[in-house]
Amino acid sequence: MTRVSISIGILVLLIGIGIWSEIWVDRRCERILGRIDIIAEERKAGNYAKAKEEAAGMADDWQDFRLKALVVLKNGKLSDIDRVCSRIESLSGTDSLDAETESAELRHMLYSLKNAETPYFSSVF
């Protein structure tokens, strides 16, 4: 009976960690996506200095997220986003179409990361 109780406890712990990590990844991705929207609004308004400041804040948020996310996610999922995020930080202070392209690419990658971590019934069974 003790083995069964320990096994159930371990199973409940694993399910709890899985749910917590999905919620955490979802919230952090939403925060970074919100920053991307702010950067796009500032660039449209012509406030390139403010956009660069927001991009630096977004890069800091990303680095904080990345260090902690390596515990629950594979590095391969994060390395491409890391590359694009660093380019957005340097391009956001300029009037370049590349910044919009990179922003759209980063938004797509973050949505993909967020959706990949959301458990669906079809992906479990």
PDB file of C-alpha atoms in Angstrom:
ATOM      1  CA  MET A   1       0.000   0.000   0.000  1.00  0.00           C
ATOM      2  CA  THR A   2       2.927   2.328   0.686  1.00  0.00           C
ATOM      3  CA  ARG A   3       4.247   1.916  -2.852  1.00  0.00           C
ATOM      4  CA  VAL A   4       0.863   2.783  -4.292  1.00  0.00           C
ATOM      5  CA  SER A   5       0.643   5.927  -2.157  1.00  0.00           C
ATOM      6  CA  ILE A   6       4.145   7.012  -3.155  1.00  0.00           C
ATOM      7  CA  SER A   7       3.378   6.353  -6.831  1.00  0.00           C
ATOM      8  CA  ILE A   8       0.159   8.372  -6.649  1.00  0.00           C
ATOM      9  CA  GLY A   9       2.019  11.188  -4.889  1.00  0.00           C
ATOM     10  CA  ILE A  10       4.699  11.270  -7.570  1.00  0.00           C
ATOM     11  CA  LEU A  11       2.075  11.232 -10.316  1.00  0.00           C
ATOM     12  CA  VAL A  12       0.147  14.105  -8.711  1.00  0.00           C
ATOM     13  CA  LEU A  13       3.406  16.050  -8.302  1.00  0.00           C
ATOM     14  CA  LEU A  14       4.312  15.588 -11.976  1.00  0.00           C
ATOM     15  CA  ILE A  15       0.849  16.670 -13.106  1.00  0.00           C
ATOM     16  CA  GLY A  16       1.018  19.712 -10.846  1.00  0.00           C
ATOM     17  CA  ILE A  17       4.440  20.730 -12.152  1.00  0.00           C
ATOM     18  CA  GLY A  18       3.192  20.301 -15.728  1.00  0.00           C
ATOM     19  CA  ILE A  19       0.158  22.509 -15.130  1.00  0.00           C
ATOM     20  CA  TRP A  20       2.204  25.138 -13.293  1.00  0.00           C
ATOM     21  CA  SER A  21       4.852  25.280 -16.044  1.00  0.00           C
ATOM     22  CA  GLU A  22       2.204  25.637 -18.766  1.00  0.00           C
ATOM     23  CA  ILE A  23       0.552  28.546 -16.931  1.00  0.00           C
ATOM     24  CA  TRP A  24       3.921  30.174 -16.243  1.00  0.00           C
ATOM     25  CA  VAL A  25       5.084  29.912 -19.882  1.00  0.00           C
ATOM     26  CA  ASP A  26       1.725  31.254 -21.070  1.00  0.00           C
ATOM     27  CA  ARG A  27       1.872  34.313 -18.799  1.00  0.00           C
ATOM     28  CA  ARG A  28       5.484  35.144 -19.571  1.00  0.00           C
ATOM     29  CA  CYS A  29       4.915  34.825 -23.333  1.00  0.00           C
ATOM     30  CA  GLU A  30       1.885  37.114 -23.050  1.00  0.00           C
ATOM     31  CA  ARG A  31       3.990  39.694 -21.205  1.00  0.00           C
ATOM     32  CA  ILE A  32       6.641  39.648 -23.928  1.00  0.00           C
ATOM     33  CA  LEU A  33       3.984  39.794 -26.657  1.00  0.00           C
ATOM     34  CA  GLY A  34       2.534  42.860 -24.936  1.00  0.00           C
ATOM     35  CA  ARG A  35       5.949  44.507 -25.071  1.00  0.00           C
ATOM     36  CA  ILE A  36       6.193  43.735 -28.792  1.00  0.00           C
ATOM     37  CA  ASP A  37       2.858  45.502 -29.340  1.00  0.00           C
ATOM     38  CA  ILE A  38       4.101  48.548 -27.410  1.00  0.00           C
ATOM     39  CA  ILE A  39       7.273  48.626 -29.515  1.00  0.00           C
ATOM     40  CA  ALA A  40       5.196  48.514 -32.713  1.00  0.00           C
ATOM     41  CA  GLU A  41       2.939  51.349 -31.499  1.00  0.00           C
ATOM     42  CA  GLU A  42       5.910  53.524 -30.566  1.00  0.00           C
ATOM     43  CA  ARG A  43       7.560  52.895 -33.938  1.00  0.00           C
ATOM     44  CA  LYS A  44       4.344  53.841 -35.764  1.00  0.00           C
ATOM     45  CA  ALA A  45       4.161  57.043 -33.726  1.00  0.00           C
ATOM     46  CA  GLY A  46       7.767  57.849 -34.637  1.00  0.00           C
ATOM     47  CA  ASN A  47       9.071  57.553 -31.068  1.00  0.00           C
ATOM     48  CA  TYR A  48      12.142  55.511 -31.948  1.00  0.00           C
ATOM     49  CA  ALA A  49      13.935  56.311 -28.680  1.00  0.00           C
ATOM     50  CA  LYS A  50      10.966  55.034 -26.661  1.00  0.00           C
ATOM     51  CA  ALA A  51      10.725  51.971 -28.916  1.00  0.00           C
ATOM     52  CA  LYS A  52      14.405  51.211 -28.310  1.00  0.00           C
ATOM     53  CA  GLU A  53      13.864  51.597 -24.560  1.00  0.00           C
ATOM     54  CA  GLU A  54      10.909  49.192 -24.663  1.00  0.00           C
ATOM     55  CA  ALA A  55      12.956  46.761 -26.758  1.00  0.00           C
ATOM     56  CA  ALA A  56      15.679  46.796 -24.113  1.00  0.00           C
ATOM     57  CA  GLY A  57      13.032  46.035 -21.476  1.00  0.00           C
ATOM     58  CA  MET A  58      11.672  43.234 -23.633  1.00  0.00           C
ATOM     59  CA  ALA A  59      15.163  41.790 -24.047  1.00  0.00           C
ATOM     60  CA  ASP A  60      15.614  41.855 -20.270  1.00  0.00           C
ATOM     61  CA  ASP A  61      12.252  40.099 -19.802  1.00  0.00           C
ATOM     62  CA  TRP A  62      13.258  37.521 -22.398  1.00  0.00           C
ATOM     63  CA  GLN A  63      16.635  36.819 -20.766  1.00  0.00           C
ATOM     64  CA  ASP A  64      14.969  36.397 -17.369  1.00  0.00           C
ATOM     65  CA  PHE A  65      12.371  34.065 -18.884  1.00  0.00           C
ATOM     66  CA  ARG A  66      14.964  32.114 -20.866  1.00  0.00           C
ATOM     67  CA  LEU A  67      17.153  31.364 -17.862  1.00  0.00           C
ATOM     68  CA  LYS A  68      14.209  29.971 -15.920  1.00  0.00           C
ATOM     69  CA  ALA A  69      12.535  28.281 -18.880  1.00  0.00           C
ATOM     70  CA  LEU A  70      15.560  26.096 -19.572  1.00  0.00           C
ATOM     71  CA  VAL A  71      14.378  23.965 -16.655  1.00  0.00           C
ATOM     72  CA  VAL A  72      11.071  23.056 -18.324  1.00  0.00           C
ATOM     73  CA  LEU A  73      11.712  23.628 -22.065  1.00  0.00           C
ATOM     74  CA  LYS A  74      14.262  22.384 -24.566  1.00  0.00           C
ATOM     75  CA  ASN A  75      17.009  24.813 -25.498  1.00  0.00           C
ATOM     76  CA  GLY A  76      16.250  24.378 -29.204  1.00  0.00           C
ATOM     77  CA  LYS A  77      12.843  25.994 -28.773  1.00  0.00           C
ATOM     78  CA  LEU A  78      14.429  29.030 -27.151  1.00  0.00           C
ATOM     79  CA  SER A  79      17.560  29.625 -29.215  1.00  0.00           C
ATOM     80  CA  ASP A  80      15.772  30.872 -32.358  1.00  0.00           C
ATOM     81  CA  ILE A  81      13.637  33.240 -30.309  1.00  0.00           C
ATOM     82  CA  ASP A  82      16.792  34.467 -28.570  1.00  0.00           C
ATOM     83  CA  ARG A  83      18.387  35.273 -31.935  1.00  0.00           C
ATOM     84  CA  VAL A  84      15.383  37.235 -33.212  1.00  0.00           C
ATOM     85  CA  CYS A  85      14.919  39.053 -29.907  1.00  0.00           C
ATOM     86  CA  SER A  86      18.472  40.368 -30.010  1.00  0.00           C
ATOM     87  CA  ARG A  87      17.957  41.664 -33.553  1.00  0.00           C
ATOM     88  CA  ILE A  88      14.764  43.480 -32.596  1.00  0.00           C
ATOM     89  CA  GLU A  89      16.587  45.263 -29.808  1.00  0.00           C
ATOM     90  CA  SER A  90      19.105  46.698 -32.257  1.00  0.00           C
ATOM     91  CA  LEU A  91      16.602  47.458 -35.054  1.00  0.00           C
ATOM     92  CA  SER A  92      13.812  49.054 -33.019  1.00  0.00           C
ATOM     93  CA  GLY A  93      15.543  52.434 -32.786  1.00  0.00           C
ATOM     94  CA  THR A  94      15.681  52.842 -36.566  1.00  0.00           C
ATOM     95  CA  ASP A  95      13.162  53.489 -39.314  1.00  0.00           C
ATOM     96  CA  SER A  96      13.618  50.127 -41.004  1.00  0.00           C
ATOM     97  CA  LEU A  97      11.178  47.643 -42.463  1.00  0.00           C
ATOM     98  CA  ASP A  98      13.380  44.847 -41.137  1.00  0.00           C
ATOM     99  CA  ALA A  99      12.247  45.713 -37.607  1.00  0.00           C
ATOM    100  CA  GLU A 100       8.616  45.090 -38.556  1.00  0.00           C
ATOM    101  CA  THR A 101       9.518  41.791 -40.215  1.00  0.00           C
ATOM    102  CA  GLU A 102      11.558  40.664 -37.225  1.00  0.00           C
ATOM    103  CA  SER A 103       8.769  41.740 -34.882  1.00  0.00           C
ATOM    104  CA  ALA A 104       6.228  39.680 -36.795  1.00  0.00           C
ATOM    105  CA  GLU A 105       8.601  36.703 -36.787  1.00  0.00           C
ATOM    106  CA  LEU A 106       9.162  36.992 -33.029  1.00  0.00           C
ATOM    107  CA  ARG A 107       5.426  37.295 -32.415  1.00  0.00           C
ATOM    108  CA  HIS A 108       4.837  34.125 -34.436  1.00  0.00           C
ATOM    109  CA  MET A 109       7.589  32.228 -32.609  1.00  0.00           C
ATOM    110  CA  LEU A 110       6.251  33.233 -29.192  1.00  0.00           C
ATOM    111  CA  TYR A 111       2.708  32.210 -30.144  1.00  0.00           C
ATOM    112  CA  SER A 112       4.076  28.876 -31.354  1.00  0.00           C
ATOM    113  CA  LEU A 113       6.002  28.361 -28.111  1.00  0.00           C
ATOM    114  CA  LYS A 114       2.961  29.285 -26.051  1.00  0.00           C
ATOM    115  CA  ASN A 115       0.634  26.991 -27.993  1.00  0.00           C
ATOM    116  CA  ALA A 116       3.120  24.116 -27.995  1.00  0.00           C
ATOM    117  CA  GLU A 117       3.142  24.111 -24.197  1.00  0.00           C
ATOM    118  CA  THR A 118      -0.639  24.119 -23.858  1.00  0.00           C
ATOM    119  CA  PRO A 119      -1.833  20.551 -23.321  1.00  0.00           C
ATOM    120  CA  TYR A 120      -4.732  19.526 -25.526  1.00  0.00           C
ATOM    121  CA  PHE A 121      -6.605  16.272 -25.246  1.00  0.00           C
ATOM    122  CA  SER A 122      -5.517  15.307 -28.752  1.00  0.00           C
ATOM    123  CA  SER A 123      -1.851  15.919 -27.962  1.00  0.00           C
ATOM    124  CA  VAL A 124      -1.914  13.813 -24.791  1.00  0.00           C
ATOM    125  CA  PHE A 125      -3.709  10.773 -26.216  1.00  0.00           C
TER     126      PHE A 125
END
